[in-house]
Amino acid sequence: MSSSSTTTTTTRLLMLKASDGVTFEVEEAVATKLGAINNMVEEEGSEDLICLPNVNGKFLGMVLEWCKKHANNNTNSDKGNDEVNKWWDKEFVMDLDQNTLYHLLMAADYLSGTELVDLLTEKVASMIRGKKVEEIRETFKIKSDFLPGQEEEIRKKNSWAFE
Amino acid sequence: MDHPPSNSHLPEPVIHKILRLLPPQDAIRASATSKLWRSAWISHPVFDFDEASLPFKLDAFYDFANRSLALWLNRCDNRVNMEKLSLCADVTNGESFSRFVELVAIATSRNVKVIELQTCSEFYYLIFHNSHLWSLLSACKSLDVLSLKHFKFYLSSSLPPFSSVRKLRLSGISIDENSVRNLLSSFPSLEDLVVECCSGFDELRVSCPKLETMEVSIWDDPPQKVVIDSANLRSFFYRKAFRCALGSVSFSSCKLLTTLAMECTEFGTVNAIDEYLSQIPLLENLTLKSCKTPESIQISHSNLKSLKLQNLLAVVEGGD
């Protein structure tokens, strides 16, 4: 018999295990900022240990750091905290190198951390704006895999965007 | 095992999110970096065609928009829905309007959720109640958000209902009072309404039954009268372009209203604000911004939880 009325105020702790075996102990309210974790926790009889084979400890740690910040501030919905959060987010993405940004974005997407994905995609977009194709490739280490002539065709058809 | 990390391996939905944040020029350049980005660009279900910022004008603009949409239709089959069509074009005559509507028809045939239509012509194009545009939009049952900017409407009878639309924004619309009534009565599911800088009427009467949020920006002086009969209204924002005397605003039947914000409004007497507040027993949040008030104003309300006063033009004392 599950007595749903016995939900106590003591916070449940979850263990999140990253692909490299690193584990994090986090409050449920923090981890459920991530849609994927929220779904797992809502399942009946879910365990407190959650394995995340697609996320490495370093990036899981960073994702959780973001969750912690944003979960805390949710509890008192003061407008002033919104501002603090914005600043914190700005600092969070300020000096991310391309490699970290990529892995963090992959992790946030995999864990369905929608707000974090929004923050990181905006960072990526800000690194694309005003850049030439070659510079975008360089910035994100993208290799062109077009067949010969394909890229020229795109440029020709959209020449206005390449001036 | 150390693969060179590359953003080009991002999942398509993530690339779509990034593309959405970019102006078209940057998005097209990004799409020329690799096959993955190219294919994400073509399958991107959000379209933003703005004649003012594209180098294509008139027919060339419509040709360009048609080509882009054809590419998408070709790549994505019927099961893929369009998310958004944003269109800003020079609509001066029947011919350009019919090409304009043609683009809308492509979007509505693909269950579009958001449509934003705007003209950038010197004179507003006049749309009548029997325009094909209305029947297209009405038949699109996926449509959630509709935004109309810089048009002139003359609607001598009511329109076919836009039963799925929950959010409507009207900006810079020239419309007479009867037409406003006919227009608004066609949105039975409306929850969120924005009316900004519209002209041609003396009174704006809103009675959409499900309306929860409403924002009005008044441009005219003397200001239009605003009457809201929507019993479900929770939040009301009243703004004026110039600081002039408060026009008549009545929301006495909105007993659930909890948030009220007024901007650029002049309150003549010490009790003027209180008289308004007495209409709203459940008010919790009140914001007064850039308003002109007498030396002192009185605000007394038993339910008020948050009061914000910004840039007021007089000394303010009060509180509760």
Short mmCIF file of C-alpha atoms in Angstrom, two decimals:
data_model
loop_
_atom_site.label_atom_id
_atom_site.label_comp_id
_atom_site.label_asym_id
_atom_site.label_seq_id
_atom_site.Cartn_x
_atom_site.Cartn_y
_atom_site.Cartn_z
CA MET A 1 0.00 0.00 0.00
CA SER A 2 1.52 3.21 -1.02
CA SER A 3 0.43 5.96 1.22
CA SER A 4 1.04 9.06 -0.76
CA SER A 5 0.04 11.16 2.20
CA THR A 6 3.29 10.36 3.99
CA THR A 7 5.42 12.60 1.78
CA THR A 8 7.65 14.11 4.40
CA THR A 9 9.55 17.30 4.12
CA THR A 10 12.94 15.59 4.38
CA THR A 11 14.55 15.85 0.99
CA ARG A 12 15.30 12.68 -0.86
CA LEU A 13 18.89 12.23 -1.91
CA LEU A 14 19.77 10.72 -5.27
CA MET A 15 23.05 9.19 -6.39
CA LEU A 16 23.95 9.99 -9.97
CA LYS A 17 26.65 7.85 -11.50
CA ALA A 18 28.51 9.17 -14.54
CA SER A 19 30.02 7.12 -17.35
CA ASP A 20 33.46 7.17 -15.70
CA GLY A 21 32.11 5.92 -12.39
CA VAL A 22 32.16 9.28 -10.65
CA THR A 23 29.10 9.62 -8.44
CA PHE A 24 27.28 12.69 -7.21
CA GLU A 25 24.92 12.86 -4.29
CA VAL A 26 22.28 15.48 -4.96
CA GLU A 27 18.95 16.52 -3.58
CA GLU A 28 15.97 15.40 -5.60
CA ALA A 29 14.83 19.00 -6.08
CA VAL A 30 18.16 19.77 -7.74
CA ALA A 31 18.36 16.71 -9.99
CA THR A 32 14.77 17.03 -11.17
CA LYS A 33 15.65 20.31 -12.88
CA LEU A 34 16.67 17.80 -15.52
CA GLY A 35 13.66 16.40 -17.37
CA ALA A 36 15.25 12.99 -17.87
CA ILE A 37 15.94 12.55 -14.14
CA ASN A 38 12.51 13.89 -13.28
CA ASN A 39 10.91 11.20 -15.45
CA MET A 40 12.98 8.46 -13.83
CA VAL A 41 12.20 9.64 -10.32
CA GLU A 42 8.48 9.86 -11.03
CA GLU A 43 8.37 6.20 -11.99
CA GLU A 44 7.01 4.08 -9.21
CA GLY A 45 9.60 2.28 -7.13
CA SER A 46 12.46 4.18 -8.70
CA GLU A 47 15.83 3.63 -7.13
CA ASP A 48 17.97 6.29 -5.59
CA LEU A 49 20.95 5.32 -7.73
CA ILE A 50 20.74 6.52 -11.31
CA CYS A 51 23.36 5.52 -13.87
CA LEU A 52 24.06 7.93 -16.70
CA PRO A 53 26.29 6.07 -19.14
CA ASN A 54 26.35 8.89 -21.69
CA VAL A 55 27.68 11.63 -19.46
CA ASN A 56 31.17 11.95 -18.15
CA GLY A 57 31.74 13.03 -14.54
CA LYS A 58 33.33 16.35 -15.36
CA PHE A 59 30.36 17.56 -17.39
CA LEU A 60 27.74 15.96 -15.16
CA GLY A 61 29.34 17.92 -12.31
CA MET A 62 28.99 21.15 -14.25
CA VAL A 63 25.39 20.41 -15.21
CA LEU A 64 24.55 19.71 -11.57
CA GLU A 65 26.28 22.88 -10.48
CA TRP A 66 23.92 24.79 -12.78
CA CYS A 67 20.90 22.84 -11.47
CA LYS A 68 21.83 23.56 -7.88
CA LYS A 69 22.02 27.26 -8.52
CA HIS A 70 18.69 27.34 -10.29
CA ALA A 71 16.86 24.98 -7.96
CA ASN A 72 17.87 27.04 -4.92
CA ASN A 73 16.61 30.22 -6.40
CA ASN A 74 13.31 28.67 -7.32
CA THR A 75 12.34 28.36 -3.69
CA ASN A 76 12.08 32.06 -3.13
CA SER A 77 10.68 33.56 -6.26
CA ASP A 78 12.08 37.00 -5.74
CA LYS A 79 12.61 39.12 -8.83
CA GLY A 80 15.98 40.18 -7.48
CA ASN A 81 17.12 36.60 -7.67
CA ASP A 82 16.30 36.54 -11.35
CA GLU A 83 18.94 39.18 -11.86
CA VAL A 84 21.44 37.27 -9.75
CA ASN A 85 20.71 34.15 -11.78
CA LYS A 86 21.28 36.00 -15.03
CA TRP A 87 24.65 37.18 -13.86
CA TRP A 88 25.54 33.74 -12.63
CA ASP A 89 24.54 32.23 -16.01
CA LYS A 90 26.57 34.84 -17.83
CA GLU A 91 29.66 33.93 -15.82
CA PHE A 92 28.91 30.24 -16.22
CA VAL A 93 29.14 30.40 -20.04
CA MET A 94 31.61 33.27 -20.29
CA ASP A 95 34.86 31.38 -20.59
CA LEU A 96 33.71 27.97 -21.80
CA ASP A 97 36.08 26.59 -24.38
CA GLN A 98 34.64 24.95 -27.46
CA ASN A 99 35.24 21.42 -26.19
CA THR A 100 33.56 21.99 -22.83
CA LEU A 101 30.69 23.88 -24.44
CA TYR A 102 30.08 20.99 -26.83
CA HIS A 103 30.11 18.28 -24.17
CA LEU A 104 28.04 20.36 -21.78
CA LEU A 105 25.44 20.96 -24.49
CA MET A 106 25.36 17.26 -25.34
CA ALA A 107 24.94 16.40 -21.65
CA ALA A 108 22.24 19.02 -21.09
CA ASP A 109 20.35 17.81 -24.17
CA TYR A 110 20.66 14.15 -23.15
CA LEU A 111 19.39 14.95 -19.66
CA SER A 112 16.60 17.20 -21.02
CA GLY A 113 17.76 20.23 -19.09
CA THR A 114 15.75 22.56 -21.29
CA GLU A 115 16.73 25.83 -19.64
CA LEU A 116 20.39 24.90 -19.64
CA VAL A 117 20.17 23.91 -23.32
CA ASP A 118 18.63 27.34 -24.00
CA LEU A 119 21.51 29.04 -22.24
CA LEU A 120 24.15 27.02 -24.08
CA THR A 121 22.56 27.29 -27.53
CA GLU A 122 22.45 31.05 -27.07
CA LYS A 123 26.16 30.92 -26.28
CA VAL A 124 26.82 28.93 -29.46
CA ALA A 125 24.69 31.37 -31.50
CA SER A 126 26.62 34.31 -30.07
CA MET A 127 29.82 32.66 -31.29
CA ILE A 128 28.39 32.28 -34.81
CA ARG A 129 26.92 35.75 -35.34
CA GLY A 130 28.87 37.85 -37.82
CA LYS A 131 31.39 35.12 -38.60
CA LYS A 132 32.43 33.79 -41.99
CA VAL A 133 31.94 30.11 -42.83
CA GLU A 134 35.62 29.33 -42.35
CA GLU A 135 35.63 31.10 -39.00
CA ILE A 136 32.59 29.14 -37.83
CA ARG A 137 34.29 25.88 -38.83
CA GLU A 138 37.44 26.95 -37.05
CA THR A 139 35.58 28.02 -33.89
CA PHE A 140 33.68 24.76 -33.55
CA LYS A 141 36.16 22.43 -35.22
CA ILE A 142 33.64 21.46 -37.87
CA LYS A 143 35.05 19.56 -40.83
CA SER A 144 33.49 20.22 -44.19
CA ASP A 145 32.21 16.95 -45.63
CA PHE A 146 30.58 18.40 -48.72
CA LEU A 147 31.22 16.80 -52.07
CA PRO A 148 33.23 18.91 -54.48
CA GLY A 149 31.09 21.72 -55.83
CA GLN A 150 28.35 21.40 -53.21
CA GLU A 151 29.57 24.22 -51.05
CA GLU A 152 30.08 26.46 -54.06
CA GLU A 153 26.51 25.79 -55.08
CA ILE A 154 25.17 26.79 -51.67
CA ARG A 155 27.24 29.95 -51.77
CA LYS A 156 26.09 30.77 -55.26
CA LYS A 157 22.42 30.21 -54.50
CA ASN A 158 22.63 32.31 -51.35
CA SER A 159 25.28 34.75 -52.43
CA TRP A 160 23.53 37.58 -50.58
CA ALA A 161 24.35 35.92 -47.27
CA PHE A 162 28.04 35.60 -48.05
CA GLU A 163 28.80 39.18 -49.06
CA MET B 1 39.66 6.99 -27.87
CA ASP B 2 40.21 10.73 -28.00
CA HIS B 3 37.99 11.78 -30.90
CA PRO B 4 38.43 15.37 -31.91
CA PRO B 5 35.31 16.95 -30.46
CA SER B 6 33.17 18.69 -32.98
CA ASN B 7 29.98 20.65 -32.72
CA SER B 8 29.03 19.25 -36.06
CA HIS B 9 27.87 16.12 -34.27
CA LEU B 10 25.17 17.90 -32.32
CA PRO B 11 21.70 16.37 -32.60
CA GLU B 12 19.50 18.01 -35.22
CA PRO B 13 16.97 19.46 -32.71
CA VAL B 14 19.83 21.21 -30.92
CA ILE B 15 21.10 22.67 -34.18
CA HIS B 16 17.55 23.82 -34.90
CA LYS B 17 17.54 25.65 -31.58
CA ILE B 18 20.80 27.38 -32.47
CA LEU B 19 19.61 28.33 -35.97
CA ARG B 20 16.45 29.81 -34.49
CA LEU B 21 18.58 32.28 -32.55
CA LEU B 22 20.42 33.52 -35.62
CA PRO B 23 19.51 36.15 -38.19
CA PRO B 24 18.99 34.47 -41.59
CA GLN B 25 22.34 35.58 -42.95
CA ASP B 26 24.26 33.98 -40.10
CA ALA B 27 22.08 30.89 -40.19
CA ILE B 28 22.77 30.38 -43.90
CA ARG B 29 26.50 30.78 -43.33
CA ALA B 30 26.39 28.25 -40.51
CA SER B 31 24.47 25.91 -42.79
CA ALA B 32 27.33 26.02 -45.27
CA THR B 33 29.81 24.52 -42.81
CA SER B 34 28.93 20.84 -43.18
CA LYS B 35 26.33 18.39 -44.43
CA LEU B 36 24.80 18.00 -40.98
CA TRP B 37 24.30 21.74 -40.56
CA ARG B 38 23.05 22.04 -44.11
CA SER B 39 20.49 19.33 -43.64
CA ALA B 40 19.43 20.75 -40.26
CA TRP B 41 18.94 24.12 -41.95
CA ILE B 42 16.75 22.66 -44.67
CA SER B 43 14.62 20.73 -42.18
CA HIS B 44 14.39 23.70 -39.81
CA PRO B 45 10.64 24.20 -39.25
CA VAL B 46 10.84 27.91 -38.40
CA PHE B 47 10.65 30.48 -41.19
CA ASP B 48 11.34 34.15 -40.94
CA PHE B 49 11.06 36.13 -44.16
CA ASP B 50 11.57 39.84 -43.74
CA GLU B 51 11.59 41.85 -46.94
CA ALA B 52 13.12 44.83 -45.14
CA SER B 53 16.24 42.91 -44.17
CA LEU B 54 16.62 40.70 -47.24
CA PRO B 55 18.18 41.94 -50.46
CA PHE B 56 15.16 40.67 -52.42
CA LYS B 57 12.29 43.01 -53.09
CA LEU B 58 8.77 42.59 -54.40
CA ASP B 59 8.45 39.57 -56.69
CA ALA B 60 12.02 38.50 -56.02
CA PHE B 61 11.19 38.40 -52.30
CA TYR B 62 8.22 36.09 -52.84
CA ASP B 63 10.27 33.93 -55.21
CA PHE B 64 12.93 33.60 -52.54
CA ALA B 65 10.41 32.68 -49.83
CA ASN B 66 8.71 30.19 -52.13
CA ARG B 67 12.03 28.57 -53.02
CA SER B 68 12.99 28.20 -49.35
CA LEU B 69 9.63 26.67 -48.49
CA ALA B 70 9.76 24.35 -51.51
CA LEU B 71 13.13 23.05 -50.33
CA TRP B 72 11.65 22.33 -46.92
CA LEU B 73 8.49 20.71 -48.32
CA ASN B 74 10.66 18.54 -50.49
CA ARG B 75 12.81 17.42 -47.60
CA CYS B 76 10.11 16.99 -44.93
CA ASP B 77 7.07 14.88 -45.69
CA ASN B 78 3.50 15.46 -44.51
CA ARG B 79 4.18 14.16 -41.04
CA VAL B 80 6.53 17.04 -40.29
CA ASN B 81 4.76 20.14 -39.01
CA MET B 82 5.86 23.70 -39.43
CA GLU B 83 6.42 25.50 -36.17
CA LYS B 84 6.43 29.11 -37.17
CA LEU B 85 6.03 31.40 -40.13
CA SER B 86 7.03 34.99 -39.71
CA LEU B 87 6.38 37.17 -42.71
CA CYS B 88 7.13 40.85 -43.18
CA ALA B 89 6.54 42.11 -46.69
CA ASP B 90 5.66 45.09 -48.79
CA VAL B 91 2.00 44.47 -49.54
CA THR B 92 0.71 47.22 -51.76
CA ASN B 93 -1.77 45.66 -54.14
CA GLY B 94 -3.96 42.63 -54.66
CA GLU B 95 -1.23 40.84 -56.51
CA SER B 96 1.36 41.05 -53.77
CA PHE B 97 -1.30 40.24 -51.20
CA SER B 98 -2.23 37.07 -53.01
CA ARG B 99 1.42 35.99 -53.07
CA PHE B 100 1.58 36.87 -49.37
CA VAL B 101 -1.46 34.67 -48.68
CA GLU B 102 0.07 31.89 -50.80
CA LEU B 103 2.95 31.65 -48.33
CA VAL B 104 0.52 31.56 -45.42
CA ALA B 105 -1.34 28.72 -47.16
CA ILE B 106 1.83 26.62 -47.27
CA ALA B 107 2.27 27.10 -43.54
CA THR B 108 -1.34 26.31 -42.66
CA SER B 109 -1.25 23.18 -44.82
CA ARG B 110 1.59 22.00 -42.57
CA ASN B 111 -0.13 22.52 -39.23
CA VAL B 112 1.81 25.61 -38.29
CA LYS B 113 1.62 26.72 -34.65
CA VAL B 114 2.75 30.32 -34.81
CA ILE B 115 2.01 32.86 -37.55
CA GLU B 116 3.32 36.43 -37.53
CA LEU B 117 2.22 38.65 -40.39
CA GLN B 118 3.44 42.15 -40.95
CA THR B 119 3.50 44.64 -43.78
CA CYS B 120 6.33 47.10 -44.26
CA SER B 121 4.55 49.20 -46.86
CA GLU B 122 4.07 52.93 -46.53
CA PHE B 123 0.29 52.50 -46.60
CA TYR B 124 -1.47 49.73 -44.78
CA TYR B 125 -3.10 47.15 -46.98
CA LEU B 126 -6.84 46.95 -46.42
CA ILE B 127 -8.24 43.50 -45.65
CA PHE B 128 -11.97 42.80 -45.70
CA HIS B 129 -13.93 40.21 -43.79
CA ASN B 130 -14.27 37.94 -46.82
CA SER B 131 -10.53 37.73 -47.47
CA HIS B 132 -9.16 34.28 -48.15
CA LEU B 133 -6.61 34.94 -45.42
CA TRP B 134 -9.22 34.55 -42.68
CA SER B 135 -10.60 31.25 -43.96
CA LEU B 136 -7.07 29.85 -44.24
CA LEU B 137 -6.19 30.85 -40.70
CA SER B 138 -9.51 29.67 -39.35
CA ALA B 139 -9.16 26.25 -40.96
CA CYS B 140 -5.72 25.74 -39.42
CA LYS B 141 -6.57 23.93 -36.20
CA SER B 142 -2.96 23.79 -35.01
CA LEU B 143 -2.64 27.57 -34.88
CA ASP B 144 -1.82 28.68 -31.36
CA VAL B 145 -0.29 32.12 -31.70
CA LEU B 146 -1.30 34.78 -34.24
CA SER B 147 0.34 38.14 -34.61
CA LEU B 148 -0.83 40.84 -37.05
CA LYS B 149 1.04 44.07 -37.57
CA HIS B 150 0.51 47.11 -39.81
CA PHE B 151 -2.71 46.24 -41.57
CA LYS B 152 -6.00 47.95 -42.06
CA PHE B 153 -9.07 45.85 -41.39
CA TYR B 154 -12.61 46.51 -42.43
CA LEU B 155 -14.73 43.65 -41.16
CA SER B 156 -18.41 44.26 -41.75
CA SER B 157 -19.37 40.89 -40.32
CA SER B 158 -17.78 38.39 -37.99
CA LEU B 159 -15.02 36.11 -39.21
CA PRO B 160 -14.91 32.33 -39.25
CA PRO B 161 -13.81 31.32 -35.74
CA PHE B 162 -10.14 30.87 -34.92
CA SER B 163 -10.97 28.23 -32.40
CA SER B 164 -7.44 27.05 -31.58
CA VAL B 165 -5.73 30.42 -31.21
CA ARG B 166 -4.78 31.15 -27.61
CA LYS B 167 -2.57 34.15 -28.10
CA LEU B 168 -3.29 37.14 -30.32
CA ARG B 169 -1.18 40.22 -30.87
CA LEU B 170 -2.44 43.23 -32.82
CA SER B 171 0.10 45.96 -33.46
CA GLY B 172 -0.38 49.14 -35.41
CA ILE B 173 -3.69 47.99 -36.85
CA SER B 174 -6.06 50.55 -38.26
CA ILE B 175 -9.53 49.28 -37.52
CA ASP B 176 -12.94 50.78 -36.76
CA GLU B 177 -14.94 49.95 -33.68
CA ASN B 178 -17.36 47.58 -35.34
CA SER B 179 -14.51 45.70 -36.98
CA VAL B 180 -12.66 45.34 -33.67
CA ARG B 181 -15.77 43.78 -32.20
CA ASN B 182 -16.15 41.41 -35.14
CA LEU B 183 -12.50 40.49 -35.00
CA LEU B 184 -12.28 39.78 -31.28
CA SER B 185 -15.52 37.81 -31.21
CA SER B 186 -13.88 35.29 -33.55
CA PHE B 187 -11.37 34.11 -30.96
CA PRO B 188 -13.31 31.96 -28.49
CA SER B 189 -10.23 30.30 -26.97
CA LEU B 190 -8.14 33.40 -26.50
CA GLU B 191 -6.09 33.44 -23.28
CA ASP B 192 -3.56 36.12 -24.03
CA LEU B 193 -4.25 39.35 -25.91
CA VAL B 194 -1.91 42.19 -26.80
CA VAL B 195 -3.26 45.33 -28.46
CA GLU B 196 -0.60 47.92 -29.15
CA CYS B 197 -0.82 51.24 -30.91
CA CYS B 198 -3.98 50.41 -32.84
CA SER B 199 -6.21 53.20 -34.03
CA GLY B 200 -9.54 53.96 -35.62
CA PHE B 201 -11.82 53.22 -32.68
CA ASP B 202 -12.92 55.06 -29.54
CA GLU B 203 -13.66 52.07 -27.42
CA LEU B 204 -11.95 48.73 -27.12
CA ARG B 205 -14.34 46.22 -25.64
CA VAL B 206 -12.97 42.79 -24.82
CA SER B 207 -15.13 39.98 -23.62
CA CYS B 208 -13.23 36.84 -24.63
CA PRO B 209 -14.38 34.35 -21.98
CA LYS B 210 -11.05 32.58 -21.43
CA LEU B 211 -8.80 35.62 -21.44
CA GLU B 212 -6.20 35.54 -18.67
CA THR B 213 -3.61 38.10 -19.70
CA MET B 214 -4.14 41.34 -21.51
CA GLU B 215 -1.75 44.08 -22.51
CA VAL B 216 -2.88 47.36 -24.05
CA SER B 217 -0.61 50.07 -25.35
CA ILE B 218 -2.43 53.24 -26.23
CA TRP B 219 -1.04 55.65 -28.75
CA ASP B 220 -3.96 58.01 -29.34
CA ASP B 221 -4.64 61.16 -27.39
CA PRO B 222 -7.33 61.36 -26.09
CA PRO B 223 -6.88 57.71 -25.21
CA GLN B 224 -9.33 55.06 -26.26
CA LYS B 225 -11.73 53.73 -23.71
CA VAL B 226 -10.95 50.20 -22.62
CA VAL B 227 -13.64 47.91 -21.26
CA ILE B 228 -12.82 44.37 -20.29
CA ASP B 229 -15.58 41.93 -19.43
CA SER B 230 -13.49 38.79 -19.29
CA ALA B 231 -14.22 37.25 -15.93
CA ASN B 232 -11.11 35.08 -16.10
CA LEU B 233 -8.59 37.89 -16.45
CA ARG B 234 -5.60 37.52 -14.09
CA SER B 235 -3.16 40.05 -15.36
CA PHE B 236 -3.63 43.44 -17.00
CA PHE B 237 -0.97 45.76 -18.30
CA TYR B 238 -1.93 49.25 -19.45
CA ARG B 239 0.66 51.41 -21.14
CA LYS B 240 0.56 54.73 -22.93
CA ALA B 241 2.94 56.07 -25.51
CA PHE B 242 2.77 59.58 -24.14
CA ARG B 243 2.05 60.61 -20.62
CA CYS B 244 -1.48 61.89 -20.72
CA ALA B 245 -4.49 61.64 -18.50
CA LEU B 246 -5.71 58.17 -17.72
CA GLY B 247 -8.37 57.20 -20.17
CA SER B 248 -11.37 55.30 -19.05
CA VAL B 249 -10.38 51.77 -18.17
CA SER B 250 -12.95 49.46 -16.75
CA PHE B 251 -12.37 45.95 -15.54
CA SER B 252 -15.00 45.78 -12.86
CA SER B 253 -16.18 42.32 -13.92
CA CYS B 254 -12.65 40.89 -13.73
CA LYS B 255 -12.93 39.69 -10.17
CA LEU B 256 -9.93 37.33 -10.46
CA LEU B 257 -7.46 40.01 -11.48
CA THR B 258 -4.31 39.67 -9.38
CA THR B 259 -1.69 41.60 -11.33
CA LEU B 260 -2.04 45.15 -12.57
CA ALA B 261 0.64 47.30 -14.18
CA MET B 262 0.18 50.84 -15.44
CA GLU B 263 2.75 52.82 -17.32
CA CYS B 264 2.94 56.42 -18.49
CA THR B 265 -0.41 57.35 -17.04
CA GLU B 266 -1.48 60.47 -15.25
CA PHE B 267 -3.47 60.22 -12.04
CA GLY B 268 -5.21 63.47 -11.22
CA THR B 269 -6.23 63.05 -7.61
CA VAL B 270 -4.85 61.55 -4.44
CA ASN B 271 -7.50 58.84 -4.54
CA ALA B 272 -7.46 58.12 -8.27
CA ILE B 273 -5.45 54.95 -7.92
CA ASP B 274 -7.41 53.74 -4.95
CA GLU B 275 -10.61 54.14 -6.91
CA TYR B 276 -9.21 51.77 -9.50
CA LEU B 277 -8.01 49.32 -6.93
CA SER B 278 -11.39 49.17 -5.30
CA GLN B 279 -12.59 47.42 -8.47
CA ILE B 280 -10.13 44.60 -7.90
CA PRO B 281 -10.52 42.83 -4.58
CA LEU B 282 -7.92 40.09 -5.21
CA LEU B 283 -5.12 42.31 -6.51
CA GLU B 284 -1.73 41.09 -5.31
CA ASN B 285 0.82 42.82 -7.53
CA LEU B 286 0.68 46.44 -8.53
CA THR B 287 3.26 48.24 -10.64
CA LEU B 288 3.19 51.92 -11.51
CA LYS B 289 5.88 53.03 -13.89
CA SER B 290 6.62 56.49 -15.26
CA CYS B 291 3.24 57.69 -14.09
CA LYS B 292 2.44 61.24 -13.11
CA THR B 293 0.83 61.49 -9.72
CA PRO B 294 -0.13 64.26 -7.31
CA GLU B 295 2.28 65.10 -4.48
CA SER B 296 0.94 62.19 -2.54
CA ILE B 297 -1.10 59.23 -3.56
CA GLN B 298 -2.94 56.83 -1.41
CA ILE B 299 -2.76 53.13 -1.97
CA SER B 300 -4.62 50.97 0.46
CA HIS B 301 -5.49 47.46 -0.44
CA SER B 302 -5.77 44.56 1.93
CA ASN B 303 -4.57 41.86 -0.49
CA LEU B 304 -1.58 43.61 -2.00
CA LYS B 305 1.65 41.63 -1.71
CA SER B 306 3.94 43.51 -4.03
CA LEU B 307 4.01 47.17 -4.96
CA LYS B 308 6.49 48.59 -7.43
CA LEU B 309 6.84 52.27 -8.14
CA GLN B 310 9.28 53.26 -10.86
CA ASN B 311 10.16 56.70 -12.21
CA LEU B 312 7.09 58.37 -10.80
CA LEU B 313 6.89 62.07 -11.42
CA ALA B 314 5.91 63.10 -7.93
CA VAL B 315 6.69 62.44 -4.31
CA VAL B 316 4.98 59.30 -3.25
CA GLU B 317 3.79 58.40 0.15
CA GLY B 318 1.54 55.56 0.94
CA GLY B 319 1.39 51.87 1.45
CA ASP B 320 -0.40 49.26 3.35
#
